[in-house]
Amino acid sequence: AQSVTQLDSHVSVSEGTPVLLRCNYSSSYSPSLFWYVQHPNKGLQLLLKYTSAATLVKGINGFEAEFKKSETSFHLTKPSAHMSDAAEYFCVVSYTGTASKLTFGTGTRLQVTL
Amino acid sequence: EPEVTQTPSHQVTQMGQEVILRCVPISNHLYFYWYRQILGQKVEFLVSFYNNEISEKSEIFDDQFSVERPDGSNFTLKIRSTKLEDSAMYFCASSGQGRTGELFFGEGSRLTVL
């Protein structure tokens, strides 16, 4: 069965410092990988997606993620955190080749402090 | 910017009552989904819907659940006889493409069953 593991349930960074949110997926042929963000009382918004094109994927708000097949990882990074980045982040995988039946990670809550 | 809208934002109901959660997907989208998130747990796939029929459903989506697109704009999730364990945030999503398309999520409907 497909699965994704977010290694940290909570990450705290200072504003202006780098962000690293870790995600590992179970190995399978051609997964599609996504990062979604959920701000308080808001819906899930797509940050970026990997679908077997370039391994370094750039998303919105300065986020990017690198698909590393050898490590089965898809970590999310941002060079400099902003207060508005505080939210819940979900790593998501789909092996079906479709956008349906996404499998979500447990989420990482990002806290940004002054 | 087009968005998925969900109503109600919060509903409280008594166990055994029927509940209908409503969603208005993005107007030119063809694929529709319901996901749910029980408090403290992962976001889980419930059902996908295309061309006026269910295309895929999870084992959570038993006979108590049904979906409908009654009028070409709304997409509803009905729970026939609610149980305590149905308490969760329910997310509607839509997509313009079935394969690797981006899912656009609504803000969610929080259901509390007493």
PDB file of C-alpha atoms in Angstrom:
ATOM      1  CA  ALA A   1       0.000   0.000   0.000  1.00  0.00           C
ATOM      2  CA  GLN A   2       1.156   3.476  -0.711  1.00  0.00           C
ATOM      3  CA  SER A   3       2.263   5.540   2.239  1.00  0.00           C
ATOM      4  CA  VAL A   4       4.075   8.703   3.122  1.00  0.00           C
ATOM      5  CA  THR A   5       5.854   9.569   6.348  1.00  0.00           C
ATOM      6  CA  GLN A   6       6.394  13.066   7.637  1.00  0.00           C
ATOM      7  CA  LEU A   7       9.252  12.812  10.046  1.00  0.00           C
ATOM      8  CA  ASP A   8       8.415  15.831  12.195  1.00  0.00           C
ATOM      9  CA  SER A   9       5.021  16.642  13.633  1.00  0.00           C
ATOM     10  CA  HIS A  10       6.170  20.124  14.652  1.00  0.00           C
ATOM     11  CA  VAL A  11       8.956  22.375  13.385  1.00  0.00           C
ATOM     12  CA  SER A  12       9.829  25.766  14.819  1.00  0.00           C
ATOM     13  CA  VAL A  13      12.094  28.255  13.019  1.00  0.00           C
ATOM     14  CA  SER A  14      12.962  31.892  13.410  1.00  0.00           C
ATOM     15  CA  GLU A  15      11.826  34.358  10.790  1.00  0.00           C
ATOM     16  CA  GLY A  16      14.466  34.710   8.089  1.00  0.00           C
ATOM     17  CA  THR A  17      16.024  31.278   8.684  1.00  0.00           C
ATOM     18  CA  PRO A  18      15.716  28.263   6.370  1.00  0.00           C
ATOM     19  CA  VAL A  19      12.821  25.839   6.528  1.00  0.00           C
ATOM     20  CA  LEU A  20      13.147  22.064   6.076  1.00  0.00           C
ATOM     21  CA  LEU A  21      10.103  19.822   6.317  1.00  0.00           C
ATOM     22  CA  ARG A  22      10.926  16.173   5.785  1.00  0.00           C
ATOM     23  CA  CYS A  23       8.921  13.588   3.903  1.00  0.00           C
ATOM     24  CA  ASN A  24       9.636   9.999   2.882  1.00  0.00           C
ATOM     25  CA  TYR A  25       7.407   7.864   0.689  1.00  0.00           C
ATOM     26  CA  SER A  26       7.163   4.128   0.215  1.00  0.00           C
ATOM     27  CA  SER A  27       8.898   3.106  -2.944  1.00  0.00           C
ATOM     28  CA  SER A  28       6.823   2.423  -5.999  1.00  0.00           C
ATOM     29  CA  TYR A  29       6.912   2.939  -9.716  1.00  0.00           C
ATOM     30  CA  SER A  30       6.294   6.574 -10.730  1.00  0.00           C
ATOM     31  CA  PRO A  31       4.702   8.154  -7.706  1.00  0.00           C
ATOM     32  CA  SER A  32       3.209  11.594  -7.961  1.00  0.00           C
ATOM     33  CA  LEU A  33       4.130  13.679  -4.934  1.00  0.00           C
ATOM     34  CA  PHE A  34       2.603  16.847  -3.624  1.00  0.00           C
ATOM     35  CA  TRP A  35       2.938  19.299  -0.792  1.00  0.00           C
ATOM     36  CA  TYR A  36      -0.228  20.964   0.467  1.00  0.00           C
ATOM     37  CA  VAL A  37      -0.499  23.747   3.032  1.00  0.00           C
ATOM     38  CA  GLN A  38      -3.388  24.455   5.361  1.00  0.00           C
ATOM     39  CA  HIS A  39      -3.595  27.785   7.111  1.00  0.00           C
ATOM     40  CA  PRO A  40      -5.898  28.052  10.139  1.00  0.00           C
ATOM     41  CA  ASN A  41      -9.562  27.877   9.127  1.00  0.00           C
ATOM     42  CA  LYS A  42      -8.622  27.606   5.476  1.00  0.00           C
ATOM     43  CA  GLY A  43      -8.772  24.860   2.895  1.00  0.00           C
ATOM     44  CA  LEU A  44      -5.866  22.803   1.606  1.00  0.00           C
ATOM     45  CA  GLN A  45      -3.783  24.682  -0.944  1.00  0.00           C
ATOM     46  CA  LEU A  46      -1.353  23.048  -3.339  1.00  0.00           C
ATOM     47  CA  LEU A  47       2.205  24.300  -2.852  1.00  0.00           C
ATOM     48  CA  LEU A  48       3.912  22.186  -5.493  1.00  0.00           C
ATOM     49  CA  LYS A  49       3.815  18.820  -7.224  1.00  0.00           C
ATOM     50  CA  TYR A  50       6.198  16.301  -8.720  1.00  0.00           C
ATOM     51  CA  THR A  51       4.990  14.133 -11.588  1.00  0.00           C
ATOM     52  CA  SER A  52       8.177  12.608 -13.072  1.00  0.00           C
ATOM     53  CA  ALA A  53       9.473  15.714 -14.778  1.00  0.00           C
ATOM     54  CA  ALA A  54      12.278  17.773 -13.176  1.00  0.00           C
ATOM     55  CA  THR A  55      13.374  16.398  -9.800  1.00  0.00           C
ATOM     56  CA  LEU A  56      13.673  19.870  -8.285  1.00  0.00           C
ATOM     57  CA  VAL A  57      10.212  21.343  -8.137  1.00  0.00           C
ATOM     58  CA  LYS A  58       9.493  24.987  -7.448  1.00  0.00           C
ATOM     59  CA  GLY A  59       6.235  25.996  -5.878  1.00  0.00           C
ATOM     60  CA  ILE A  60       4.445  29.057  -4.647  1.00  0.00           C
ATOM     61  CA  ASN A  61       5.680  31.439  -1.958  1.00  0.00           C
ATOM     62  CA  GLY A  62       9.339  30.511  -2.456  1.00  0.00           C
ATOM     63  CA  PHE A  63       8.987  26.845  -1.504  1.00  0.00           C
ATOM     64  CA  GLU A  64      10.674  24.057  -3.386  1.00  0.00           C
ATOM     65  CA  ALA A  65      11.112  20.325  -3.017  1.00  0.00           C
ATOM     66  CA  GLU A  66      13.529  17.792  -4.424  1.00  0.00           C
ATOM     67  CA  PHE A  67      12.529  14.305  -5.451  1.00  0.00           C
ATOM     68  CA  LYS A  68      15.303  11.871  -4.498  1.00  0.00           C
ATOM     69  CA  LYS A  69      14.505   8.391  -5.675  1.00  0.00           C
ATOM     70  CA  SER A  70      17.567   6.814  -4.038  1.00  0.00           C
ATOM     71  CA  GLU A  71      16.443   8.141  -0.651  1.00  0.00           C
ATOM     72  CA  THR A  72      12.682   7.896  -1.326  1.00  0.00           C
ATOM     73  CA  SER A  73      12.413  11.442  -0.056  1.00  0.00           C
ATOM     74  CA  PHE A  74      10.586  14.599  -1.070  1.00  0.00           C
ATOM     75  CA  HIS A  75      11.638  17.209   1.468  1.00  0.00           C
ATOM     76  CA  LEU A  76      10.178  20.705   1.368  1.00  0.00           C
ATOM     77  CA  THR A  77      12.498  23.666   1.761  1.00  0.00           C
ATOM     78  CA  LYS A  78      12.447  27.433   1.782  1.00  0.00           C
ATOM     79  CA  PRO A  79      15.548  29.612   2.127  1.00  0.00           C
ATOM     80  CA  SER A  80      14.013  32.198   4.445  1.00  0.00           C
ATOM     81  CA  ALA A  81      10.913  31.740   6.583  1.00  0.00           C
ATOM     82  CA  HIS A  82       8.259  34.400   6.857  1.00  0.00           C
ATOM     83  CA  MET A  83       5.680  34.768   9.603  1.00  0.00           C
ATOM     84  CA  SER A  84       2.947  34.083   7.068  1.00  0.00           C
ATOM     85  CA  ASP A  85       4.426  30.615   6.452  1.00  0.00           C
ATOM     86  CA  ALA A  86       3.124  29.403   9.815  1.00  0.00           C
ATOM     87  CA  ALA A  87       0.665  26.637   8.923  1.00  0.00           C
ATOM     88  CA  GLU A  88       0.181  22.882   8.668  1.00  0.00           C
ATOM     89  CA  TYR A  89       2.003  21.223   5.778  1.00  0.00           C
ATOM     90  CA  PHE A  90       1.024  17.894   4.268  1.00  0.00           C
ATOM     91  CA  CYS A  91       3.142  15.630   2.106  1.00  0.00           C
ATOM     92  CA  VAL A  92       0.903  13.666  -0.238  1.00  0.00           C
ATOM     93  CA  VAL A  93       1.482  10.757  -2.609  1.00  0.00           C
ATOM     94  CA  SER A  94      -0.495   9.217  -5.415  1.00  0.00           C
ATOM     95  CA  TYR A  95       0.540   6.022  -7.174  1.00  0.00           C
ATOM     96  CA  THR A  96      -2.482   5.693  -9.360  1.00  0.00           C
ATOM     97  CA  GLY A  97      -1.335   8.269 -11.871  1.00  0.00           C
ATOM     98  CA  THR A  98      -4.436  10.250 -11.130  1.00  0.00           C
ATOM     99  CA  ALA A  99      -5.173  13.023  -8.731  1.00  0.00           C
ATOM    100  CA  SER A 100      -7.756  10.904  -7.015  1.00  0.00           C
ATOM    101  CA  LYS A 101      -7.135   8.737  -4.002  1.00  0.00           C
ATOM    102  CA  LEU A 102      -4.345  10.847  -2.581  1.00  0.00           C
ATOM    103  CA  THR A 103      -2.599   9.471   0.501  1.00  0.00           C
ATOM    104  CA  PHE A 104      -1.764  12.153   3.029  1.00  0.00           C
ATOM    105  CA  GLY A 105       0.990  12.268   5.598  1.00  0.00           C
ATOM    106  CA  THR A 106       0.167  13.148   9.162  1.00  0.00           C
ATOM    107  CA  GLY A 107       1.200  16.749   8.672  1.00  0.00           C
ATOM    108  CA  THR A 108       3.919  19.019  10.042  1.00  0.00           C
ATOM    109  CA  ARG A 109       2.979  22.131  11.915  1.00  0.00           C
ATOM    110  CA  LEU A 110       5.404  24.935  11.097  1.00  0.00           C
ATOM    111  CA  GLN A 111       5.813  27.626  13.705  1.00  0.00           C
ATOM    112  CA  VAL A 112       7.697  30.815  12.793  1.00  0.00           C
ATOM    113  CA  THR A 113       8.980  32.994  15.609  1.00  0.00           C
ATOM    114  CA  LEU A 114      10.388  36.505  15.611  1.00  0.00           C
TER     115      LEU A 114
ATOM    116  CA  GLU B   1      -9.811  33.352  -8.498  1.00  0.00           C
ATOM    117  CA  PRO B   2     -12.248  30.436  -8.765  1.00  0.00           C
ATOM    118  CA  GLU B   3     -12.634  28.415  -5.600  1.00  0.00           C
ATOM    119  CA  VAL B   4     -14.459  25.472  -4.125  1.00  0.00           C
ATOM    120  CA  THR B   5     -17.065  26.502  -1.584  1.00  0.00           C
ATOM    121  CA  GLN B   6     -18.534  24.314   1.124  1.00  0.00           C
ATOM    122  CA  THR B   7     -21.553  24.688   3.361  1.00  0.00           C
ATOM    123  CA  PRO B   8     -22.116  24.544   6.229  1.00  0.00           C
ATOM    124  CA  SER B   9     -18.787  25.444   7.756  1.00  0.00           C
ATOM    125  CA  HIS B  10     -19.828  23.717  10.970  1.00  0.00           C
ATOM    126  CA  GLN B  11     -22.735  21.427  11.732  1.00  0.00           C
ATOM    127  CA  VAL B  12     -23.688  19.833  15.016  1.00  0.00           C
ATOM    128  CA  THR B  13     -26.079  16.907  14.892  1.00  0.00           C
ATOM    129  CA  GLN B  14     -27.442  14.151  17.065  1.00  0.00           C
ATOM    130  CA  MET B  15     -26.348  10.575  16.529  1.00  0.00           C
ATOM    131  CA  GLY B  16     -28.644   8.809  14.091  1.00  0.00           C
ATOM    132  CA  GLN B  17     -29.628  11.943  12.206  1.00  0.00           C
ATOM    133  CA  GLU B  18     -29.074  12.426   8.505  1.00  0.00           C
ATOM    134  CA  VAL B  19     -26.601  15.065   7.403  1.00  0.00           C
ATOM    135  CA  ILE B  20     -26.007  16.600   3.986  1.00  0.00           C
ATOM    136  CA  LEU B  21     -22.791  18.475   3.315  1.00  0.00           C
ATOM    137  CA  ARG B  22     -22.795  20.678   0.272  1.00  0.00           C
ATOM    138  CA  CYS B  23     -20.070  21.707  -2.088  1.00  0.00           C
ATOM    139  CA  VAL B  24     -19.917  23.931  -5.135  1.00  0.00           C
ATOM    140  CA  PRO B  25     -16.902  22.848  -7.195  1.00  0.00           C
ATOM    141  CA  ILE B  26     -15.099  25.089  -9.640  1.00  0.00           C
ATOM    142  CA  SER B  27     -17.436  25.518 -12.568  1.00  0.00           C
ATOM    143  CA  ASN B  28     -15.497  23.869 -15.410  1.00  0.00           C
ATOM    144  CA  HIS B  29     -14.138  21.000 -13.344  1.00  0.00           C
ATOM    145  CA  LEU B  30     -15.213  17.441 -14.083  1.00  0.00           C
ATOM    146  CA  TYR B  31     -13.809  15.399 -11.206  1.00  0.00           C
ATOM    147  CA  PHE B  32     -15.085  15.703  -7.664  1.00  0.00           C
ATOM    148  CA  TYR B  33     -13.892  14.278  -4.393  1.00  0.00           C
ATOM    149  CA  TRP B  34     -14.643  14.050  -0.707  1.00  0.00           C
ATOM    150  CA  TYR B  35     -11.942  13.641   1.889  1.00  0.00           C
ATOM    151  CA  ARG B  36     -12.212  13.747   5.640  1.00  0.00           C
ATOM    152  CA  GLN B  37      -9.937  14.412   8.592  1.00  0.00           C
ATOM    153  CA  ILE B  38     -10.807  13.120  12.011  1.00  0.00           C
ATOM    154  CA  LEU B  39      -9.293  15.357  14.665  1.00  0.00           C
ATOM    155  CA  GLY B  40      -5.639  14.470  15.182  1.00  0.00           C
ATOM    156  CA  GLN B  41      -5.567  11.986  12.311  1.00  0.00           C
ATOM    157  CA  LYS B  42      -4.612  11.966   8.643  1.00  0.00           C
ATOM    158  CA  VAL B  43      -6.680  13.376   5.837  1.00  0.00           C
ATOM    159  CA  GLU B  44      -8.355  10.328   4.254  1.00  0.00           C
ATOM    160  CA  PHE B  45      -9.847   9.751   0.827  1.00  0.00           C
ATOM    161  CA  LEU B  46     -13.553   8.925   0.818  1.00  0.00           C
ATOM    162  CA  VAL B  47     -14.815   8.991  -2.737  1.00  0.00           C
ATOM    163  CA  SER B  48     -14.236  10.311  -6.235  1.00  0.00           C
ATOM    164  CA  PHE B  49     -16.983  11.128  -8.718  1.00  0.00           C
ATOM    165  CA  TYR B  50     -16.887  11.609 -12.458  1.00  0.00           C
ATOM    166  CA  ASN B  51     -19.483  11.642 -15.198  1.00  0.00           C
ATOM    167  CA  ASN B  52     -22.321  11.355 -12.680  1.00  0.00           C
ATOM    168  CA  GLU B  53     -21.077   8.244 -11.025  1.00  0.00           C
ATOM    169  CA  ILE B  54     -18.661   7.132  -8.343  1.00  0.00           C
ATOM    170  CA  SER B  55     -15.320   6.301  -9.925  1.00  0.00           C
ATOM    171  CA  GLU B  56     -13.587   5.142  -6.773  1.00  0.00           C
ATOM    172  CA  LYS B  57     -14.345   4.848  -3.080  1.00  0.00           C
ATOM    173  CA  SER B  58     -12.501   3.861   0.050  1.00  0.00           C
ATOM    174  CA  GLU B  59     -13.567   1.265   2.583  1.00  0.00           C
ATOM    175  CA  ILE B  60     -14.666   4.114   4.831  1.00  0.00           C
ATOM    176  CA  PHE B  61     -17.351   4.985   2.293  1.00  0.00           C
ATOM    177  CA  ASP B  62     -19.909   2.377   3.309  1.00  0.00           C
ATOM    178  CA  ASP B  63     -23.664   2.212   2.733  1.00  0.00           C
ATOM    179  CA  GLN B  64     -24.255   5.073   5.161  1.00  0.00           C
ATOM    180  CA  PHE B  65     -22.592   7.452   2.734  1.00  0.00           C
ATOM    181  CA  SER B  66     -23.804   8.647  -0.635  1.00  0.00           C
ATOM    182  CA  VAL B  67     -22.845  11.378  -3.061  1.00  0.00           C
ATOM    183  CA  GLU B  68     -24.863  13.219  -5.611  1.00  0.00           C
ATOM    184  CA  ARG B  69     -24.585  15.975  -8.135  1.00  0.00           C
ATOM    185  CA  PRO B  70     -28.221  17.017  -8.170  1.00  0.00           C
ATOM    186  CA  ASP B  71     -28.202  20.051 -10.397  1.00  0.00           C
ATOM    187  CA  GLY B  72     -24.942  20.390 -12.322  1.00  0.00           C
ATOM    188  CA  SER B  73     -23.382  22.791  -9.852  1.00  0.00           C
ATOM    189  CA  ASN B  74     -23.684  21.287  -6.373  1.00  0.00           C
ATOM    190  CA  PHE B  75     -21.930  18.152  -5.178  1.00  0.00           C
ATOM    191  CA  THR B  76     -23.284  16.702  -1.969  1.00  0.00           C
ATOM    192  CA  LEU B  77     -22.204  14.160   0.599  1.00  0.00           C
ATOM    193  CA  LYS B  78     -25.003  12.548   2.580  1.00  0.00           C
ATOM    194  CA  ILE B  79     -24.546  10.561   5.742  1.00  0.00           C
ATOM    195  CA  ARG B  80     -27.759   8.642   6.358  1.00  0.00           C
ATOM    196  CA  SER B  81     -27.513   7.863  10.042  1.00  0.00           C
ATOM    197  CA  THR B  82     -24.621   9.607  11.711  1.00  0.00           C
ATOM    198  CA  LYS B  83     -22.403   7.909  14.280  1.00  0.00           C
ATOM    199  CA  LEU B  84     -20.112   9.486  16.825  1.00  0.00           C
ATOM    200  CA  GLU B  85     -17.102   8.408  14.785  1.00  0.00           C
ATOM    201  CA  ASP B  86     -18.338  10.412  11.803  1.00  0.00           C
ATOM    202  CA  SER B  87     -17.266  13.566  13.629  1.00  0.00           C
ATOM    203  CA  ALA B  88     -14.582  15.054  11.407  1.00  0.00           C
ATOM    204  CA  MET B  89     -13.678  17.830   9.003  1.00  0.00           C
ATOM    205  CA  TYR B  90     -14.983  16.964   5.564  1.00  0.00           C
ATOM    206  CA  PHE B  91     -13.195  18.446   2.566  1.00  0.00           C
ATOM    207  CA  CYS B  92     -14.623  18.682  -0.902  1.00  0.00           C
ATOM    208  CA  ALA B  93     -12.243  18.962  -3.843  1.00  0.00           C
ATOM    209  CA  SER B  94     -12.508  19.277  -7.582  1.00  0.00           C
ATOM    210  CA  SER B  95     -10.139  18.838 -10.473  1.00  0.00           C
ATOM    211  CA  GLY B  96     -10.163  19.742 -14.115  1.00  0.00           C
ATOM    212  CA  GLN B  97      -8.131  16.697 -14.978  1.00  0.00           C
ATOM    213  CA  GLY B  98      -8.243  13.171 -13.643  1.00  0.00           C
ATOM    214  CA  ARG B  99      -4.630  12.283 -14.182  1.00  0.00           C
ATOM    215  CA  THR B 100      -2.067  14.164 -12.095  1.00  0.00           C
ATOM    216  CA  GLY B 101      -4.328  17.164 -12.060  1.00  0.00           C
ATOM    217  CA  GLU B 102      -4.306  19.545  -9.189  1.00  0.00           C
ATOM    218  CA  LEU B 103      -7.055  19.103  -6.658  1.00  0.00           C
ATOM    219  CA  PHE B 104      -8.613  22.335  -5.448  1.00  0.00           C
ATOM    220  CA  PHE B 105      -9.943  21.935  -1.933  1.00  0.00           C
ATOM    221  CA  GLY B 106     -12.666  23.805  -0.133  1.00  0.00           C
ATOM    222  CA  GLU B 107     -12.280  25.130   3.397  1.00  0.00           C
ATOM    223  CA  GLY B 108     -14.019  22.146   4.879  1.00  0.00           C
ATOM    224  CA  SER B 109     -17.198  21.408   6.790  1.00  0.00           C
ATOM    225  CA  ARG B 110     -16.741  20.461  10.407  1.00  0.00           C
ATOM    226  CA  LEU B 111     -19.262  17.845  11.501  1.00  0.00           C
ATOM    227  CA  THR B 112     -19.794  17.205  15.187  1.00  0.00           C
ATOM    228  CA  VAL B 113     -21.983  14.249  16.133  1.00  0.00           C
ATOM    229  CA  LEU B 114     -23.269  14.211  19.709  1.00  0.00           C
TER     230      LEU B 114
END
